[in-house]
CSV table of C-alpha atoms in Angstrom, one decimal:
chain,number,residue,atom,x,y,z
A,25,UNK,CA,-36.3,18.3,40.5
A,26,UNK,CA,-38.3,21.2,38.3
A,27,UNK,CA,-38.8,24.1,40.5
A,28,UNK,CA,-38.7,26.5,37.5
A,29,UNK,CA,-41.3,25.1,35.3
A,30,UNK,CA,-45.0,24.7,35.2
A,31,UNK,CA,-47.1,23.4,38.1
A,32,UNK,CA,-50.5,21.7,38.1
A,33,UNK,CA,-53.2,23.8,38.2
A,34,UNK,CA,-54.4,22.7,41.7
A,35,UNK,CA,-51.5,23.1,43.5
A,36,UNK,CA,-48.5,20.6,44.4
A,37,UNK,CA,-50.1,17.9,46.6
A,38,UNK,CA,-47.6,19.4,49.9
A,39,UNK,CA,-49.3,22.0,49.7
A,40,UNK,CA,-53.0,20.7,49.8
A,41,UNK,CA,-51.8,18.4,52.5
A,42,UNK,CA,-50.6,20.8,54.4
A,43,UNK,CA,-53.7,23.6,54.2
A,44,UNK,CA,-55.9,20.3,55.3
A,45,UNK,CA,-53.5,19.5,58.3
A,46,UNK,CA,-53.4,23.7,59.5
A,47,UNK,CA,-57.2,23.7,59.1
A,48,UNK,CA,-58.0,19.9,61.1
A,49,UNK,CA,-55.5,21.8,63.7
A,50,UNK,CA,-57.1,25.0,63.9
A,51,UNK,CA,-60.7,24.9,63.6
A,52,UNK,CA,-60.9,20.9,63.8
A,53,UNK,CA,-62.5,20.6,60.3
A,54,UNK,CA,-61.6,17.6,58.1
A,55,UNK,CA,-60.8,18.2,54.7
A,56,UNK,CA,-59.6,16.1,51.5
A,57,UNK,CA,-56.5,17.3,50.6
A,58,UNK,CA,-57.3,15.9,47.0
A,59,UNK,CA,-60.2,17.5,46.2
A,60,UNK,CA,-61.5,20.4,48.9
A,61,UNK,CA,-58.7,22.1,48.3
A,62,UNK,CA,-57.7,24.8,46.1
A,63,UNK,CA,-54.4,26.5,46.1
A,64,UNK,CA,-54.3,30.3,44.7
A,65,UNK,CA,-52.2,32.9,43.6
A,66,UNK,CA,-53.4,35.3,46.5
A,67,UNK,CA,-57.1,34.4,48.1
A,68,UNK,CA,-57.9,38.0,46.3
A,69,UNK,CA,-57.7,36.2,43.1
A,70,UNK,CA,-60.2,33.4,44.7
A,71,UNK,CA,-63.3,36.1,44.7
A,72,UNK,CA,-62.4,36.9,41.0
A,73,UNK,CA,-62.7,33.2,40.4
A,74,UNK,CA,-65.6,32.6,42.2
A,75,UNK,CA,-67.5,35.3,40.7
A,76,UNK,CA,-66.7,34.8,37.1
A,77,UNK,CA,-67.2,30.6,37.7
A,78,UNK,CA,-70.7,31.2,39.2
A,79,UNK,CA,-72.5,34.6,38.0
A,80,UNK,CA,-73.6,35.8,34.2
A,81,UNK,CA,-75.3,38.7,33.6
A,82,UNK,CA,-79.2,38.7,35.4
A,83,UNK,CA,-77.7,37.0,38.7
A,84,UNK,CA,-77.8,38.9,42.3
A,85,UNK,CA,-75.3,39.1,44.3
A,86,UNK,CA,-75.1,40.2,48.2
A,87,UNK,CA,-72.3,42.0,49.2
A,88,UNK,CA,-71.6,43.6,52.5
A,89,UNK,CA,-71.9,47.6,53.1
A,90,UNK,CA,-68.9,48.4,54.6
A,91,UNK,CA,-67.1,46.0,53.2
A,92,UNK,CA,-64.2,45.0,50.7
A,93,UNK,CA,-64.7,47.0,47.6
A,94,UNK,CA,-63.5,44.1,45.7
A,95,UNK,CA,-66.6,41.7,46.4
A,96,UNK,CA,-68.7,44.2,44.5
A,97,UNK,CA,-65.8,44.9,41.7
A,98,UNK,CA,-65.8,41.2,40.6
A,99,UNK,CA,-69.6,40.6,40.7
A,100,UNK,CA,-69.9,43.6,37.9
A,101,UNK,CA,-66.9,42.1,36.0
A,102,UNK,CA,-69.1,38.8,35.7
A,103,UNK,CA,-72.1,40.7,34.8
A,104,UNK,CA,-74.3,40.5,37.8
A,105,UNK,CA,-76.1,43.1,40.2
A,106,UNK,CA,-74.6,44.3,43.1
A,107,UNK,CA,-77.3,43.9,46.0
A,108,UNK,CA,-75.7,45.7,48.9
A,109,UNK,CA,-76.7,44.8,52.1
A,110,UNK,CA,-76.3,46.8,55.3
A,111,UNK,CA,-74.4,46.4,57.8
A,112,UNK,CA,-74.7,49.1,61.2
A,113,UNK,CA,-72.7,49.3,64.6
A,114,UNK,CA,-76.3,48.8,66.5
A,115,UNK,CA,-76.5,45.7,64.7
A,116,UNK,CA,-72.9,45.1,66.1
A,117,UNK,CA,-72.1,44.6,62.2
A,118,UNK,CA,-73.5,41.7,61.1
A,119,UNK,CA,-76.4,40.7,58.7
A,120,UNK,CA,-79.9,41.3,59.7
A,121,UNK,CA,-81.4,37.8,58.2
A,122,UNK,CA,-84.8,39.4,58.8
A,123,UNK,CA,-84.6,42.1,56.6
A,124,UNK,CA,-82.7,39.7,53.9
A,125,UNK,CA,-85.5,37.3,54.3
A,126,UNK,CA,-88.4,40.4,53.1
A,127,UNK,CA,-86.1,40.8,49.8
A,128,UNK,CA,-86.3,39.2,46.5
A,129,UNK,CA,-83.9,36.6,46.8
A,130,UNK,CA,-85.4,34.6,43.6
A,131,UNK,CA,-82.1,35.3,41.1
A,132,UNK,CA,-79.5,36.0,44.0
A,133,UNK,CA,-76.8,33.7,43.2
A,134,UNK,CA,-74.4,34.3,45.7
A,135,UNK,CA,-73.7,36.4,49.0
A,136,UNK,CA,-70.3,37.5,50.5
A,137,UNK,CA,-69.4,37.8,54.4
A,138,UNK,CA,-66.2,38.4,56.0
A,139,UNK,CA,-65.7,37.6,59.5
A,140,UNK,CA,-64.1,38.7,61.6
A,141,UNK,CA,-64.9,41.7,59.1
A,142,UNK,CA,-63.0,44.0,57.6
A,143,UNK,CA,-63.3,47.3,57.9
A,144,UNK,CA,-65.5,47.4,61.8
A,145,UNK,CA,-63.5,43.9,63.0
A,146,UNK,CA,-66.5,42.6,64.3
A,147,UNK,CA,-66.1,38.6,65.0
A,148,UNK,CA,-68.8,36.4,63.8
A,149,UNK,CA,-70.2,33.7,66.2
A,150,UNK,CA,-70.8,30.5,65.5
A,151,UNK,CA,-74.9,31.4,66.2
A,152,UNK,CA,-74.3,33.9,63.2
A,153,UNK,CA,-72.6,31.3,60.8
A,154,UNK,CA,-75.4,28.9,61.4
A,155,UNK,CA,-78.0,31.0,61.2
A,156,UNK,CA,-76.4,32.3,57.5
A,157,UNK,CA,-75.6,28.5,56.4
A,158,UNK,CA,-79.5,27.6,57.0
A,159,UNK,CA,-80.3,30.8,55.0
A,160,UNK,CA,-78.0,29.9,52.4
A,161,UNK,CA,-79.6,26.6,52.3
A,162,UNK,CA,-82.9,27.8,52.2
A,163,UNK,CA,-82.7,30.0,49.2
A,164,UNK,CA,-80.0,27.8,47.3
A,165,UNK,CA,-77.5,30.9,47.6
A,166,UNK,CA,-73.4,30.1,47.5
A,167,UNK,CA,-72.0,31.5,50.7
A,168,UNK,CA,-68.9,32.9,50.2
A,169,UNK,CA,-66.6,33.3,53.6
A,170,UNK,CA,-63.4,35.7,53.1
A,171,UNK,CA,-61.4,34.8,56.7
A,172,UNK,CA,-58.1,36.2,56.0
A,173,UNK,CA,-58.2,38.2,59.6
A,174,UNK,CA,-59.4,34.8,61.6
A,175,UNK,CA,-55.6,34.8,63.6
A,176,UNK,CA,-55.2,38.8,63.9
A,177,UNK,CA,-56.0,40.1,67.6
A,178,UNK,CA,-58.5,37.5,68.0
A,179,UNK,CA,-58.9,35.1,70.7
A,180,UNK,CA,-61.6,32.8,68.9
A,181,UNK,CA,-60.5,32.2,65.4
A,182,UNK,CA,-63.3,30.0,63.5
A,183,UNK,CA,-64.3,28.7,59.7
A,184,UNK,CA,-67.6,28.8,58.7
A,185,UNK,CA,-67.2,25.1,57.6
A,186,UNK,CA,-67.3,24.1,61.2
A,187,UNK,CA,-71.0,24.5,61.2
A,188,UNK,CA,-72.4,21.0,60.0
A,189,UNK,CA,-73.9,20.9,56.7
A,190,UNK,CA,-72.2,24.2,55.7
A,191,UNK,CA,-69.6,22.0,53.0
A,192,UNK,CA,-73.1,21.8,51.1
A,193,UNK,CA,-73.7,25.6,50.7
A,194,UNK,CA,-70.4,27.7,51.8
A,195,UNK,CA,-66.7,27.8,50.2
A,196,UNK,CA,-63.9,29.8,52.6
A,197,UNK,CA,-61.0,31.6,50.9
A,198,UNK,CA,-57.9,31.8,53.7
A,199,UNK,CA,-54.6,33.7,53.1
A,200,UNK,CA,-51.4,33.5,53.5
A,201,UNK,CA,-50.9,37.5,53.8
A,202,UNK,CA,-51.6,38.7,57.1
A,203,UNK,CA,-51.3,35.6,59.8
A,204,UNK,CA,-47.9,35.0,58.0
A,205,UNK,CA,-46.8,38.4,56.8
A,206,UNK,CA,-47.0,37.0,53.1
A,207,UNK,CA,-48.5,39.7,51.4
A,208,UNK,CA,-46.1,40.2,48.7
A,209,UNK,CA,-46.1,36.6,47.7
A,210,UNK,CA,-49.6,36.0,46.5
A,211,UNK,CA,-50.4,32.5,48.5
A,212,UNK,CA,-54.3,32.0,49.3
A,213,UNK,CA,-56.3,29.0,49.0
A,214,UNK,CA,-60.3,28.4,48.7
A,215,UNK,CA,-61.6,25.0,50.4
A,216,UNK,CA,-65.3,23.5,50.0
A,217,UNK,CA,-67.0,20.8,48.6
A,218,UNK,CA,-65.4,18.4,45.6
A,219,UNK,CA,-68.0,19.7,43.1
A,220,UNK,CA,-67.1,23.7,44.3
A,221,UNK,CA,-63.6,23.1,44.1
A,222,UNK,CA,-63.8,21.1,40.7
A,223,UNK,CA,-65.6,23.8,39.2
A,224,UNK,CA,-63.8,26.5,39.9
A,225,UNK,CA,-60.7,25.0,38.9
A,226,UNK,CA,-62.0,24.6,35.5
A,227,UNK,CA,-62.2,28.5,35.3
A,228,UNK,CA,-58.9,28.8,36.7
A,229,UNK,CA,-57.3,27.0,34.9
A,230,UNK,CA,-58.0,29.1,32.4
A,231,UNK,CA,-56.3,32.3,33.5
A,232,UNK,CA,-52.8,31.1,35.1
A,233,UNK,CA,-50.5,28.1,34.7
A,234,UNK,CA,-49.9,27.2,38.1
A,235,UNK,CA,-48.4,28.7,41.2
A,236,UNK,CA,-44.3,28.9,41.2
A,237,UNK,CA,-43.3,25.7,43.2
A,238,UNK,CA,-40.9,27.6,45.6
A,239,UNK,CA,-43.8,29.7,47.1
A,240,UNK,CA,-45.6,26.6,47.4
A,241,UNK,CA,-43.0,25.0,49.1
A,242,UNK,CA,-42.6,27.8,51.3
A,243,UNK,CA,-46.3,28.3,52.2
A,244,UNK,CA,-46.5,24.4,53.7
A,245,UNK,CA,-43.5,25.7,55.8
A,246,UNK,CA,-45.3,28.6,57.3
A,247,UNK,CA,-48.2,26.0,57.5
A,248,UNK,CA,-46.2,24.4,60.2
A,249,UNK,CA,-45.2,27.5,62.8
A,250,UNK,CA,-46.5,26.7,66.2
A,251,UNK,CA,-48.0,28.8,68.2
A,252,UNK,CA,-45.5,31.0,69.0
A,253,UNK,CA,-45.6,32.4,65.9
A,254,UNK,CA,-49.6,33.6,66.3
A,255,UNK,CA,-48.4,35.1,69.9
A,256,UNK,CA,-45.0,37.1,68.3
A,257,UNK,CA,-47.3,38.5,65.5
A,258,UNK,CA,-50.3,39.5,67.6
A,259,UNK,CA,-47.2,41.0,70.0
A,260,UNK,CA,-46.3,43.0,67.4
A,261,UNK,CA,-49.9,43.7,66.0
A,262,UNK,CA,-51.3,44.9,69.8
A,263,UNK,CA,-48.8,47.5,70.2
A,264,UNK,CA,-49.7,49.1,66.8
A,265,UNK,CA,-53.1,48.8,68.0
A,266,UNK,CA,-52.3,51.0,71.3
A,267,UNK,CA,-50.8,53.9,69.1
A,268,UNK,CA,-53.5,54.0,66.5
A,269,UNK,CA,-56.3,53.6,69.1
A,270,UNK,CA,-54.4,57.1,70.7
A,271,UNK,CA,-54.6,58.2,67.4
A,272,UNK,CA,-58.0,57.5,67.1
A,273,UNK,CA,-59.1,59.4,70.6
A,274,UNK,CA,-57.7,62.8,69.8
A,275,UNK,CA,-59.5,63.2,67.1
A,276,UNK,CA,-62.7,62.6,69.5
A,277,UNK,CA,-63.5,59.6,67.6
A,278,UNK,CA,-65.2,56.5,69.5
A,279,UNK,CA,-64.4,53.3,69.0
A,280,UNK,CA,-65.1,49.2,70.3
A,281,UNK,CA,-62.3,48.3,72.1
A,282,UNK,CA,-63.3,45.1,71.7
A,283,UNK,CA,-62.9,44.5,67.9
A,284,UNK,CA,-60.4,42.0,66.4
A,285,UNK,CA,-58.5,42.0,63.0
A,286,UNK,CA,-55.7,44.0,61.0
A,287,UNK,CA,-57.7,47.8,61.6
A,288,UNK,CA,-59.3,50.0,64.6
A,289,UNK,CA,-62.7,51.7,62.7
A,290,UNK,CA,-64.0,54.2,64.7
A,291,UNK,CA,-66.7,56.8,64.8
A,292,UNK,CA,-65.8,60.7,63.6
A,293,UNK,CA,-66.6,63.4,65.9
A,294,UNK,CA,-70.1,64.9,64.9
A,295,UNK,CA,-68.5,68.0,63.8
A,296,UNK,CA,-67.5,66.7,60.6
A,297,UNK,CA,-69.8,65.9,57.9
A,298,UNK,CA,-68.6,62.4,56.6
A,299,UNK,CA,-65.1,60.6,57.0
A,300,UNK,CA,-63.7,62.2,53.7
A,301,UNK,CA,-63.8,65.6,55.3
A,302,UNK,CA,-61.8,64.6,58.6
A,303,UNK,CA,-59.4,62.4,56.1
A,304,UNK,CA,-58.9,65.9,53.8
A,305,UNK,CA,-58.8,68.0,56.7
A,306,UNK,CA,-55.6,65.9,58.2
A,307,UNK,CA,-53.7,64.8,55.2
A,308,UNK,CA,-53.8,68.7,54.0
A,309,UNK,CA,-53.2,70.4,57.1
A,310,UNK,CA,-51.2,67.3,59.5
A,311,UNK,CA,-49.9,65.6,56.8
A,312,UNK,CA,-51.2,62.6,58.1
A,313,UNK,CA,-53.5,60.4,56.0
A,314,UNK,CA,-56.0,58.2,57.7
A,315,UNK,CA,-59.0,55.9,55.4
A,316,UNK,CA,-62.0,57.2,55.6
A,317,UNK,CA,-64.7,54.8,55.5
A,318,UNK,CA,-67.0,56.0,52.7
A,319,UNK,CA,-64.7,54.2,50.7
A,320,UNK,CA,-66.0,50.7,51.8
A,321,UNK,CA,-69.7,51.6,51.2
A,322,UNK,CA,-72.3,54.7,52.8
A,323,UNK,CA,-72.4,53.0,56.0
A,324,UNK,CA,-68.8,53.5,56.4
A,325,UNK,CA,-69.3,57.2,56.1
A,326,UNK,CA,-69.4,58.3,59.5
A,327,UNK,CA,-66.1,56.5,60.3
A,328,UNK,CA,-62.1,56.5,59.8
A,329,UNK,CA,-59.8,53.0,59.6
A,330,UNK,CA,-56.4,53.1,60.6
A,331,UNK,CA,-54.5,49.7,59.4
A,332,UNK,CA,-51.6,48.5,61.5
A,333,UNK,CA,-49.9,47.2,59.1
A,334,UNK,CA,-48.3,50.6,59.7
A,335,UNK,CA,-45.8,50.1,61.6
A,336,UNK,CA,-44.9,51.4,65.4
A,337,UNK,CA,-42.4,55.0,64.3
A,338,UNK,CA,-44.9,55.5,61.6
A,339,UNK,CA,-47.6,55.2,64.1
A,340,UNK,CA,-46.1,57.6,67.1
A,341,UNK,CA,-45.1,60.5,64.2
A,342,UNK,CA,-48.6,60.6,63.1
A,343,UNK,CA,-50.5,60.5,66.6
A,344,UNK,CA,-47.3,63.3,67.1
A,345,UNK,CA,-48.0,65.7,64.3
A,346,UNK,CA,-51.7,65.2,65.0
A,347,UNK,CA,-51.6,66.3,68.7
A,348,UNK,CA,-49.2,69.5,66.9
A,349,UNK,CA,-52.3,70.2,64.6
A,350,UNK,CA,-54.6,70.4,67.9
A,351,UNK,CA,-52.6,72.7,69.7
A,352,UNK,CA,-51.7,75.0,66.2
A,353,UNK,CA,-55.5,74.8,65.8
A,354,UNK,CA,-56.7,75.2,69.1
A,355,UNK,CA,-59.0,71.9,69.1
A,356,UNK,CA,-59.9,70.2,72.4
């Protein structure tokens, strides 16, 4: 057999197969593994694609604020307008439909959400996803669901196509990356209706020549793990998530203990101007570097994000030299 030469463009039928048996499993939504399925080199790729199948220049295009940086990077490559909509912790981080519904929405084209979302981890209920399907329906607007984190710390995992009638107006990208630990190998998918997938294939198909059939091969493996898997990872993930939520309180921040995903975001003390400051002050004088949240949009401003991808020694010598700094500086 050819493992070393080119593929198809939509992915080695195992592979499909598989993505449609992990998702029947896991959010009990039925999908044809010969058409509503689209493997990709890394679901990061997948938002490139989207954008650049479905925007030209003079489209709108809704992106969350704080939110990934690279929703708003791939609608400008395509030529659209960046619409940024807020999103607030007294609105527990979700989209306020009302305020959406007062816009313009006559040239917006397409509008990106992410739940559970990174960078606050807020989980999106199904109320939420049916409420955003019925406005993408009303205003003929492609909703686009990023669910890389649905497995990470989180009790209720869901897909946005579980919502009936959302296969006519919503496409999901899923990943490989952080339920599996996959990062490094670029394995993603997008799933949605026929015509979605079809279309966006053409544009692929344009920019790669198929996806190295030893990854694939390996992805419908990791397809398979039961559930011990989810429980050893999310083992792993919660201790992280202990140390980084210490971290987190001697600074004085404040912080939802219930949020889910790969991050803890939490509020900066009121002493400090913006997240960048408190981010500057530590890296120069703890050496320890935490994100501040301006980077994911204004509304992330008054906030830090610790990822734990980090891992548990790196965790403990950075809540270590940060409790040093306190007592050096004299800071409650």
């Amino acid at each position: 057999e050819d493992y070393h030469g080119y593929q198809s463009y939509a992915g080695i039928p195992e592979l499909r197969e598989a993505v449609a048996d992990w998702y029947k499993q896991k959010f009990a939504v039925v999908l044809n593994p010969a058409n509503e399925i689209l493997p990709l080199i890394g679901s990061k790729e997948g938002i490139m694609h989207l954008s650049m199948t479905y925007l030209q220049a003079g489209d709108r295009v809704l992106v969350p604020n704080p939110g990934y940086p690279t929703y708003s990077a791939a609608a400008k490559l395509a030529g659209a307008e960046v619409v940024e909509y807020g999103l607030t912790e007294a609105n527990g981080w979700i989209p306020d439909l009302d305020v959406l519904e007062e816009m313009d929405l006559s040239k917006v084209k397409m509008m990106w959400i992410n739940y559970p979302h990174m960078p606050s981890g807020a989980l999106g209920s199904q109320t939420l996803f049916k409420d955003l399907v019925d406005f993408a329906r009303r205003h003929e607007i492609l909703l686009c669901h990023d669910n890389p984190y649905a497995f990470i710390l989180n009790e209720n995992p869901h897909s946005i196509l579980e919502i009936p009638g959302a296969m006519e107006v919503a496409v999901e990208l899923n990943s490989l990356s952080k339920t599996f630990n996959m990062a490094g190998w670029r394995i993603g998918f997008l799933v949605g209706h026929k015509d979605r997938i079809s279309e966006v294939l053409r544009f692929k198909s344009n920019m790669d020549s198929g996806m190295f059939k030893p990854l694939q091969l390996a992805a419908v493996e990791a397809l398979k793990q039961p559930d011990v898997w989810y429980r050893q990872v999310n083992d792993t993930y919660r201790k992280r998530r202990v140390l980084a939520e210490a971290i987190m309180t001697a600074l004085g921040c404040t912080f939802d203990k219930g949020q889910v995903g790969m991050f803890v975001w939490a509020k900066i003390p009121g002493t400090y101007s913006d997240g960048i400051a408190l981010a500057d002050q530590l890296l120069e004088d703890a050496h320890v570097f935490i994100t501040p949240g301006n980077i994911f949009g204004n509304h992330g401003q008054q906030y830090l994000r610790i990822s734990l991808c980090s891992k548990e020694p790196v965790l403990k010598e950075a809540l270590e030299r940060l409790e040093k700094w306190k007592v050096d500086n004299n800071k409650d």
